[in-house]
mmCIF file of C-alpha atoms in Angstrom:
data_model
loop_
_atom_site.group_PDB
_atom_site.id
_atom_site.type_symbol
_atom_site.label_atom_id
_atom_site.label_comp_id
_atom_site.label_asym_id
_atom_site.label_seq_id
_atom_site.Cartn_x
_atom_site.Cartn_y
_atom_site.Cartn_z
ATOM 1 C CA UNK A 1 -123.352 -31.628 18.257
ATOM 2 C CA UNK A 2 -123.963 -32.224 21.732
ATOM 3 C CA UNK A 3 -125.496 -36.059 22.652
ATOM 4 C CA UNK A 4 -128.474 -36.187 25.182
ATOM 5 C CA UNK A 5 -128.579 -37.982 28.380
ATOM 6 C CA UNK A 6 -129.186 -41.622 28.029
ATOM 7 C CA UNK A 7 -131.677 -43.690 29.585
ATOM 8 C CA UNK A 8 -129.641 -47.107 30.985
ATOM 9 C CA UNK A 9 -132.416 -49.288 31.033
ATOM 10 C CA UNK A 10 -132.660 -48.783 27.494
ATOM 11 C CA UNK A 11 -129.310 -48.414 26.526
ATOM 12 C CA UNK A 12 -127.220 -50.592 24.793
ATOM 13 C CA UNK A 13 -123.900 -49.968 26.441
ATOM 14 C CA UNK A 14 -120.345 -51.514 25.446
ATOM 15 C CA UNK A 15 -117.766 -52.646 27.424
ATOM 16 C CA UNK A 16 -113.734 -53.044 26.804
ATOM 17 C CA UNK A 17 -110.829 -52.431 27.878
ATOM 18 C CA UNK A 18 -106.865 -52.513 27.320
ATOM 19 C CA UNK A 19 -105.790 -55.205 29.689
ATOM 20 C CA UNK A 20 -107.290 -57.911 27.467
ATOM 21 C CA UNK A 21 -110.415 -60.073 27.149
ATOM 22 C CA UNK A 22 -109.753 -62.521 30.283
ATOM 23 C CA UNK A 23 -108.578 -59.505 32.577
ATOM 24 C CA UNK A 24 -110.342 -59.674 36.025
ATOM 25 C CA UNK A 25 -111.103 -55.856 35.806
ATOM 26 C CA UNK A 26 -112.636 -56.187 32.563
ATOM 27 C CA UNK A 27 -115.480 -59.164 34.000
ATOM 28 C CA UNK A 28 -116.172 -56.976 37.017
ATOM 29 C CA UNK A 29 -117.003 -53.917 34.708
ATOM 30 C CA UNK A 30 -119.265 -56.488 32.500
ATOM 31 C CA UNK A 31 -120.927 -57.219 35.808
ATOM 32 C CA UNK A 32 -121.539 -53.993 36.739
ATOM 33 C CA UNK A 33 -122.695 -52.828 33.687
ATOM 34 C CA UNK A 34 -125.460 -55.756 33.562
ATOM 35 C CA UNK A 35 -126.824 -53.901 36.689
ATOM 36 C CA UNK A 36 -127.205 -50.931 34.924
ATOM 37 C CA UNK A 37 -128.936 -52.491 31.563
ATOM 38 C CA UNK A 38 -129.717 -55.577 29.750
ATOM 39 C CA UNK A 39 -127.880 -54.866 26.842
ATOM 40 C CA UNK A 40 -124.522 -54.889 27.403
ATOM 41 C CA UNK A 41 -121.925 -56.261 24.804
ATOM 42 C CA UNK A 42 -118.164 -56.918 25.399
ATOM 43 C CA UNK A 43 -115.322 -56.198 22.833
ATOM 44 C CA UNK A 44 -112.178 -56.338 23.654
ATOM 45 C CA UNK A 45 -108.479 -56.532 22.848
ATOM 46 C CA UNK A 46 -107.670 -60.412 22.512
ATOM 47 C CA UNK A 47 -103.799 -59.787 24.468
ATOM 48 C CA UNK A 48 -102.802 -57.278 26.686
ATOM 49 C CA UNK A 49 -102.743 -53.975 25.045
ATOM 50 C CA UNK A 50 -101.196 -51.685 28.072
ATOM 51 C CA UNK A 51 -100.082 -48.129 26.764
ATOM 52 C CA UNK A 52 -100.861 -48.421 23.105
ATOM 53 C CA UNK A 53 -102.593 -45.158 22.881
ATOM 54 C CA UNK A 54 -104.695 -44.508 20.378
ATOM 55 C CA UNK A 55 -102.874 -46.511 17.867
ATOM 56 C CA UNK A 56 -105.149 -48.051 14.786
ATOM 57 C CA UNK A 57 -104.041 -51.303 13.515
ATOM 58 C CA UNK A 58 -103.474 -50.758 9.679
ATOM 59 C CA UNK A 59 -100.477 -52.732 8.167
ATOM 60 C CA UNK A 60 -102.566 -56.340 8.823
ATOM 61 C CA UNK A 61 -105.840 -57.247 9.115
ATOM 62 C CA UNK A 62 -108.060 -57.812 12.278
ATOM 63 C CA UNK A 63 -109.528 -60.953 13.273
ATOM 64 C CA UNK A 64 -112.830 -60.897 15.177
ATOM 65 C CA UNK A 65 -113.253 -64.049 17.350
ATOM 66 C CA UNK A 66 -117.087 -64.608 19.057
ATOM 67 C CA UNK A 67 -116.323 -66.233 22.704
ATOM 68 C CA UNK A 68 -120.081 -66.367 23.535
ATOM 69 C CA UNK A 69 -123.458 -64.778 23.634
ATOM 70 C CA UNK A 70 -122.513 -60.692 23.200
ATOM 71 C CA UNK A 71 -118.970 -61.170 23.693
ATOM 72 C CA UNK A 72 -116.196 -60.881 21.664
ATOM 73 C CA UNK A 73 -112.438 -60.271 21.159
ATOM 74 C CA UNK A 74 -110.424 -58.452 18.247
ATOM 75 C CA UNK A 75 -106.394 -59.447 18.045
ATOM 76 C CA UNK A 76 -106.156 -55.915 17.812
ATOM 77 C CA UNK A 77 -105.765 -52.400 19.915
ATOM 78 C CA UNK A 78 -108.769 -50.933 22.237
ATOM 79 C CA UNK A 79 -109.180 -48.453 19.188
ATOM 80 C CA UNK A 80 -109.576 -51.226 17.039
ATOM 81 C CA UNK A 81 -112.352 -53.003 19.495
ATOM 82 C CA UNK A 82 -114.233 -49.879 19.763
ATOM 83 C CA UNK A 83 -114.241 -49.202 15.259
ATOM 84 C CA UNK A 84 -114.719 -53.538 15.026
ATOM 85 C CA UNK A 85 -117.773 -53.219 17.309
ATOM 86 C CA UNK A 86 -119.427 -49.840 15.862
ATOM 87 C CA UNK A 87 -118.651 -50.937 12.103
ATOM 88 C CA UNK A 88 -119.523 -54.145 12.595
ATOM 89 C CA UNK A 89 -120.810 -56.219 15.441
ATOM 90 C CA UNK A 90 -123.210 -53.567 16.232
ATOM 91 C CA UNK A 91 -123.747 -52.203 13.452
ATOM 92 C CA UNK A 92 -127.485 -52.882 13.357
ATOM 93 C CA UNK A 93 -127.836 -50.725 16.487
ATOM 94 C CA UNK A 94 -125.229 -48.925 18.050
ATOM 95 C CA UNK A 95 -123.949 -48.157 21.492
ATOM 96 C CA UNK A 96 -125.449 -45.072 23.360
ATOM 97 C CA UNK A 97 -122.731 -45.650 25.937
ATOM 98 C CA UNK A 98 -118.904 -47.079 26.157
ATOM 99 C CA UNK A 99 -117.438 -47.985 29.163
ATOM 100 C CA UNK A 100 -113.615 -49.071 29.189
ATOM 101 C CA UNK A 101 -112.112 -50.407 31.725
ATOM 102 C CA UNK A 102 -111.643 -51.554 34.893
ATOM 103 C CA UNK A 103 -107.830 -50.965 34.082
ATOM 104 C CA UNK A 104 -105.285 -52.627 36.283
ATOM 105 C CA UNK A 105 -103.618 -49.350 37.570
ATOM 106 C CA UNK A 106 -104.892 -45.853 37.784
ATOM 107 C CA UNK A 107 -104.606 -43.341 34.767
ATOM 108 C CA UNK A 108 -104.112 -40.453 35.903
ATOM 109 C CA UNK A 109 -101.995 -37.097 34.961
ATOM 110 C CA UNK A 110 -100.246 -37.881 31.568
ATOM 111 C CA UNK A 111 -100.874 -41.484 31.705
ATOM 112 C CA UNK A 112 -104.293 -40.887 29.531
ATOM 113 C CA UNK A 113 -101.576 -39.813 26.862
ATOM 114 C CA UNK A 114 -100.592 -43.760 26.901
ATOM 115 C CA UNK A 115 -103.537 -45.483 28.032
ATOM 116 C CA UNK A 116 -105.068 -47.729 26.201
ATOM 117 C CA UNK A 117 -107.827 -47.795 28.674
ATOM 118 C CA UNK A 118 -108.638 -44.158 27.957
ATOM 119 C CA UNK A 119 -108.097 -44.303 24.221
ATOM 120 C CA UNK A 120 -110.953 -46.840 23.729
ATOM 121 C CA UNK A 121 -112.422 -43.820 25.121
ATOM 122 C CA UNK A 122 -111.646 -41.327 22.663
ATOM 123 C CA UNK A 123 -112.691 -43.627 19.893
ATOM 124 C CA UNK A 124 -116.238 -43.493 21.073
ATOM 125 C CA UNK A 125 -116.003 -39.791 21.681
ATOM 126 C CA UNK A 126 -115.243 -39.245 17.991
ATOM 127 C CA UNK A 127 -117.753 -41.590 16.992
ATOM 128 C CA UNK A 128 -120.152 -39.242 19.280
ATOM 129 C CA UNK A 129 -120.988 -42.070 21.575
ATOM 130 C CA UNK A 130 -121.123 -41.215 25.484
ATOM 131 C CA UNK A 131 -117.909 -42.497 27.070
ATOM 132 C CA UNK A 132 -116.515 -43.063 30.400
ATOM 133 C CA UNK A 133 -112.643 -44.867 31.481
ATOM 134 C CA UNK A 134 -112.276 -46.125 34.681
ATOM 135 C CA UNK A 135 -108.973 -47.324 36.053
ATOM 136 C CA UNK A 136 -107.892 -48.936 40.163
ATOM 137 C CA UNK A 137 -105.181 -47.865 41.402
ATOM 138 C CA UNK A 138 -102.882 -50.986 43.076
ATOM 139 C CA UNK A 139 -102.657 -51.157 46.486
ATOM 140 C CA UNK A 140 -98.730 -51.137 47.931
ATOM 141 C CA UNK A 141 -98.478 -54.877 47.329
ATOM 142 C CA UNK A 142 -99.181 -54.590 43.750
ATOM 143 C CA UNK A 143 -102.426 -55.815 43.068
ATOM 144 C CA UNK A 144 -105.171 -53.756 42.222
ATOM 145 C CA UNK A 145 -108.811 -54.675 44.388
ATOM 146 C CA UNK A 146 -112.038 -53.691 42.557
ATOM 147 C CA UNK A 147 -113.960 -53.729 45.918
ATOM 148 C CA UNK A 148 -114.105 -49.444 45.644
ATOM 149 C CA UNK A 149 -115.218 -49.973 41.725
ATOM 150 C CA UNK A 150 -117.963 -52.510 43.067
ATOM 151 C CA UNK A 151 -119.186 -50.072 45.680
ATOM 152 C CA UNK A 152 -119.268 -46.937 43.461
ATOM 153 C CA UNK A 153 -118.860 -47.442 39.734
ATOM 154 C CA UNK A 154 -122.751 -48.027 39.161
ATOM 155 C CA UNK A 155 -123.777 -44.686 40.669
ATOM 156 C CA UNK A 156 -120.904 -42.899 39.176
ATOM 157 C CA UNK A 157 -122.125 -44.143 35.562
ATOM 158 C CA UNK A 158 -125.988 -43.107 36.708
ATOM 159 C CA UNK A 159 -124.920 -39.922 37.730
ATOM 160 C CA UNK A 160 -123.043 -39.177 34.066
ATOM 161 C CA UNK A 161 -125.602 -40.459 31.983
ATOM 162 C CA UNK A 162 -128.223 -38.254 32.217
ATOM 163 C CA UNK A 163 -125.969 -34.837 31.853
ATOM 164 C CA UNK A 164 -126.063 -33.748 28.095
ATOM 165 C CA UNK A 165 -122.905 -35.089 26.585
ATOM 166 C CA UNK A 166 -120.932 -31.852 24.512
ATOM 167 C CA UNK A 167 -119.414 -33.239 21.428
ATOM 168 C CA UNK A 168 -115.224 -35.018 21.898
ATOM 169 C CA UNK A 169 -116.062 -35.660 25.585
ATOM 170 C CA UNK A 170 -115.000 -38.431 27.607
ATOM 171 C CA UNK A 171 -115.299 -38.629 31.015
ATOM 172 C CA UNK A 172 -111.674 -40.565 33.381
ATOM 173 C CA UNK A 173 -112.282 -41.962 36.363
ATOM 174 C CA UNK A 174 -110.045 -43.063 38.692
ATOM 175 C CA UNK A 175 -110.462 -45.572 41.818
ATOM 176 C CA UNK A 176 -108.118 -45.056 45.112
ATOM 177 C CA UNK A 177 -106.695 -48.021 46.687
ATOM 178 C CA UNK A 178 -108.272 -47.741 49.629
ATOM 179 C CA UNK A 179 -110.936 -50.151 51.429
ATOM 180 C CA UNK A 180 -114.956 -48.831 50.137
ATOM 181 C CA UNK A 181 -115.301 -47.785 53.862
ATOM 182 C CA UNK A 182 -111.881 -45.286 53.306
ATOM 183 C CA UNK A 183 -112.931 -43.062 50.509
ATOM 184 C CA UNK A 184 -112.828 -39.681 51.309
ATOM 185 C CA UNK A 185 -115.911 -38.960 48.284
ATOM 186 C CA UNK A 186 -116.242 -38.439 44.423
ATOM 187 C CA UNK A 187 -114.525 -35.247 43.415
ATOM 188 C CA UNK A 188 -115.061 -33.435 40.119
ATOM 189 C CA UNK A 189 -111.041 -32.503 39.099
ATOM 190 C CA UNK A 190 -108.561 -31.621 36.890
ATOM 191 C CA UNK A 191 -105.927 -33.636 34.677
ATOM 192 C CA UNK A 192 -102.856 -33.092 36.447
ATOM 193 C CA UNK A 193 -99.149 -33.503 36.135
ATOM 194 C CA UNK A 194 -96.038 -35.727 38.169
ATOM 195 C CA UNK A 195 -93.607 -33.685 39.284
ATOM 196 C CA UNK A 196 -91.102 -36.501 37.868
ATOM 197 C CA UNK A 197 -91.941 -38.222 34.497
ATOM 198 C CA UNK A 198 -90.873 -41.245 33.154
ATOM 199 C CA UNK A 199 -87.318 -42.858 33.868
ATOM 200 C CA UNK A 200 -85.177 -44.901 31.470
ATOM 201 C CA UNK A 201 -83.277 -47.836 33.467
ATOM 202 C CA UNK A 202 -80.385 -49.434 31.904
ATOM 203 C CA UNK A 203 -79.365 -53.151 32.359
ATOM 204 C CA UNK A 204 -77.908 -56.175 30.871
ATOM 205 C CA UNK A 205 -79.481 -59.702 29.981
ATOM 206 C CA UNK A 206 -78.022 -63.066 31.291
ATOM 207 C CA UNK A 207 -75.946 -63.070 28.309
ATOM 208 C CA UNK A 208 -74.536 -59.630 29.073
ATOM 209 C CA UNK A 209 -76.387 -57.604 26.155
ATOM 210 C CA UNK A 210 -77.409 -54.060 27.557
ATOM 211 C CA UNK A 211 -81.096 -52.987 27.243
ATOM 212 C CA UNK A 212 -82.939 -50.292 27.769
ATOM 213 C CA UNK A 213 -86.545 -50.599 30.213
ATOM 214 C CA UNK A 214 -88.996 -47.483 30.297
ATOM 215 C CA UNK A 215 -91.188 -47.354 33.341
ATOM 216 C CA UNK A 216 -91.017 -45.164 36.635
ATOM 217 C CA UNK A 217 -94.327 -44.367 37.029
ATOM 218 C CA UNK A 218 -94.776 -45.899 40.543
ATOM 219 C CA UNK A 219 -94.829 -43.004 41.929
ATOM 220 C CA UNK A 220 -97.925 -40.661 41.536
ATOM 221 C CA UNK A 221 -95.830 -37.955 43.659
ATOM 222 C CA UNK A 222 -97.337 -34.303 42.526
ATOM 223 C CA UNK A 223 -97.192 -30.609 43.988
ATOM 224 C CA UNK A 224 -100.701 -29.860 42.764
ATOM 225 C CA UNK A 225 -103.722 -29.441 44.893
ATOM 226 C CA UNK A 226 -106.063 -29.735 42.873
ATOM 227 C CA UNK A 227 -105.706 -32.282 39.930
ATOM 228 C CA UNK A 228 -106.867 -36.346 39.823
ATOM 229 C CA UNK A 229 -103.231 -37.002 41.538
ATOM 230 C CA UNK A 230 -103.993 -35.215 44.736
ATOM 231 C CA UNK A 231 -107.806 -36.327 44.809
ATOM 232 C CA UNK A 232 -106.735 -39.885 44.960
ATOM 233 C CA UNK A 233 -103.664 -39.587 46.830
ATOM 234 C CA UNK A 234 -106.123 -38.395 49.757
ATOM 235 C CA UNK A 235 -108.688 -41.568 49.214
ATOM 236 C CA UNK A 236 -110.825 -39.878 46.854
ATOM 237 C CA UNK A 237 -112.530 -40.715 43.312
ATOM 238 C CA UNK A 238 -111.157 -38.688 40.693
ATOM 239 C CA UNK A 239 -113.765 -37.635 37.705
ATOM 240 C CA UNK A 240 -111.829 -35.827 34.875
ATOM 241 C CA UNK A 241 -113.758 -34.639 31.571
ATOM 242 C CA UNK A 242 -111.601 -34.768 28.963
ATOM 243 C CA UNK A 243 -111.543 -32.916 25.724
ATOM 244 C CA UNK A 244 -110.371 -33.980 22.264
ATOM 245 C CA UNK A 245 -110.093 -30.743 20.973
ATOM 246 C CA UNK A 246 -106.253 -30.484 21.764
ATOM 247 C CA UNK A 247 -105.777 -26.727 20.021
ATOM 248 C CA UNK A 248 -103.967 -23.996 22.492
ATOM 249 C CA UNK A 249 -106.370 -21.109 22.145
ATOM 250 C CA UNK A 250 -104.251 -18.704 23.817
ATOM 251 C CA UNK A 251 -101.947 -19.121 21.611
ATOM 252 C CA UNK A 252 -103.753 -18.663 18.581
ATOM 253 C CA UNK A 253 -103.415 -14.781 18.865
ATOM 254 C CA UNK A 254 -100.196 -15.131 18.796
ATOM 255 C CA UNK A 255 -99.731 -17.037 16.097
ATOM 256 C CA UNK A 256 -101.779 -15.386 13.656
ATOM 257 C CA UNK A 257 -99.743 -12.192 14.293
ATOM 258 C CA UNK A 258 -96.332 -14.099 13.316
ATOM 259 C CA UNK A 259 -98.373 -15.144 9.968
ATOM 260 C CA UNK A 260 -100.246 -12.174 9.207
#
């Protein structure tokens, strides 16, 4: 069932993320979301939970820890902040409206595959809560600046929360690194796709023991024209609505001829 638009003021909306409770991207989204309503609670991952996924913790159990008034950390994955907060800390009155973020890096292409950021994301979706991601790309030194995410994040999120919300939708967004002044504008796109995926380096430790090291996405190099890649290669903010409804329905004709 589709979920109708929200009213901020009123809203209770909940903040997390996947880069941990004391990341600086996760304290500017608070911020920003306190401009946007009054009640806004923070759950999040107690360590760094970078590229977990959508992963549940189920083999221990979770510890909750209160850090102050409305805010709160789980020694668990952004999935497990999202089910700790609607099961429990809210559970007298729950969020109209998860925001996750500000991640340290942008998820874009098949990085919401990984991303913790955007799984917190899903979570709510499937709870049938309103949710949006938003990630900042890192400048060419490294370090990602939230100054774009300060300029535009509060509109973005007024914008999106009036639109009637279909059921398994999240919404990514994704923040150029460019100076507030630089971007190009906010552009509706698709998911899209690196030409080159992730590398596998080999090395060896100081004691001479080989390991393996998975990384190379540094480069967000793409062909496309049209996909969150090429909207923030050009200085742009990338909105993506994202579906959980994963089946191929092309393919489904297919199929049910092989197993008629």
């Amino acid at each position: 069932m589709a979920k109708a638009g929200l009213n901020l003021k009123r809203a209770r909306i909940l903040v997390t993320n996947d880069d941990g409770i004391h990341a600086p991207g996760l304290k500017v989204l608070e911020k920003l979301a306190k401009t946007l309503s009054s009640d806004v609670w923070v759950v999040a991952p107690e360590t760094e939970q970078s590229a977990t996924s959508h992963s549940l913790t189920l083999r221990r159990p979770l510890r909750e820890r209160r850090l102050g008034p409305k805010r709160f950390s789980v020694d668990g994955t952004p999935t497990d902040c999202v089910l700790v907060a609607h099961h429990r800390i809210l559970a007298d009155r729950l969020p109209d409206l998860v925001l996750s973020g500000i991640n340290d890096g942008g998820n874009l292409a098949e990085d919401v595959t990984y991303s913790g950021t955007v799984a917190a994301t899903m979570e709510a979706a499937l709870l049938g809560i309103p949710a949006i991601a938003f990630s900042q790309q890192r400048q060419e030194d490294g370090i990602a600046r939230w100054k774009v995410a300060e300029a535009f994040l509060p509109d973005i999120v007024r914008r999106l929360a009036p639109m009637t919300w279909p059921r398994d939708l999240l919404v990514n967004v994704n923040f150029p690194a460019v100076t507030p002044d630089a971007v190009t504008g906010i552009e509706v796109c698709r998911q899209g796709r690196r030409d080159e995926g992730a590398s596998v380096t080999e090395g060896a430790d100081p004691s001479g023991r080989p390991f393996l090291w998975i990384g190379g996405y540094q480069l967000d190099t793409s062909s496309e024209k049209d996909s969150d890649l090429a909207v923030t290669a050009r200085g742009g903010i990338s909105v993506t609505p994202l579906h959980l409804d994963l089946t191929h329905r092309a393919t489904m004709k297919t199929l049910k001829g092989l197993f008629a």
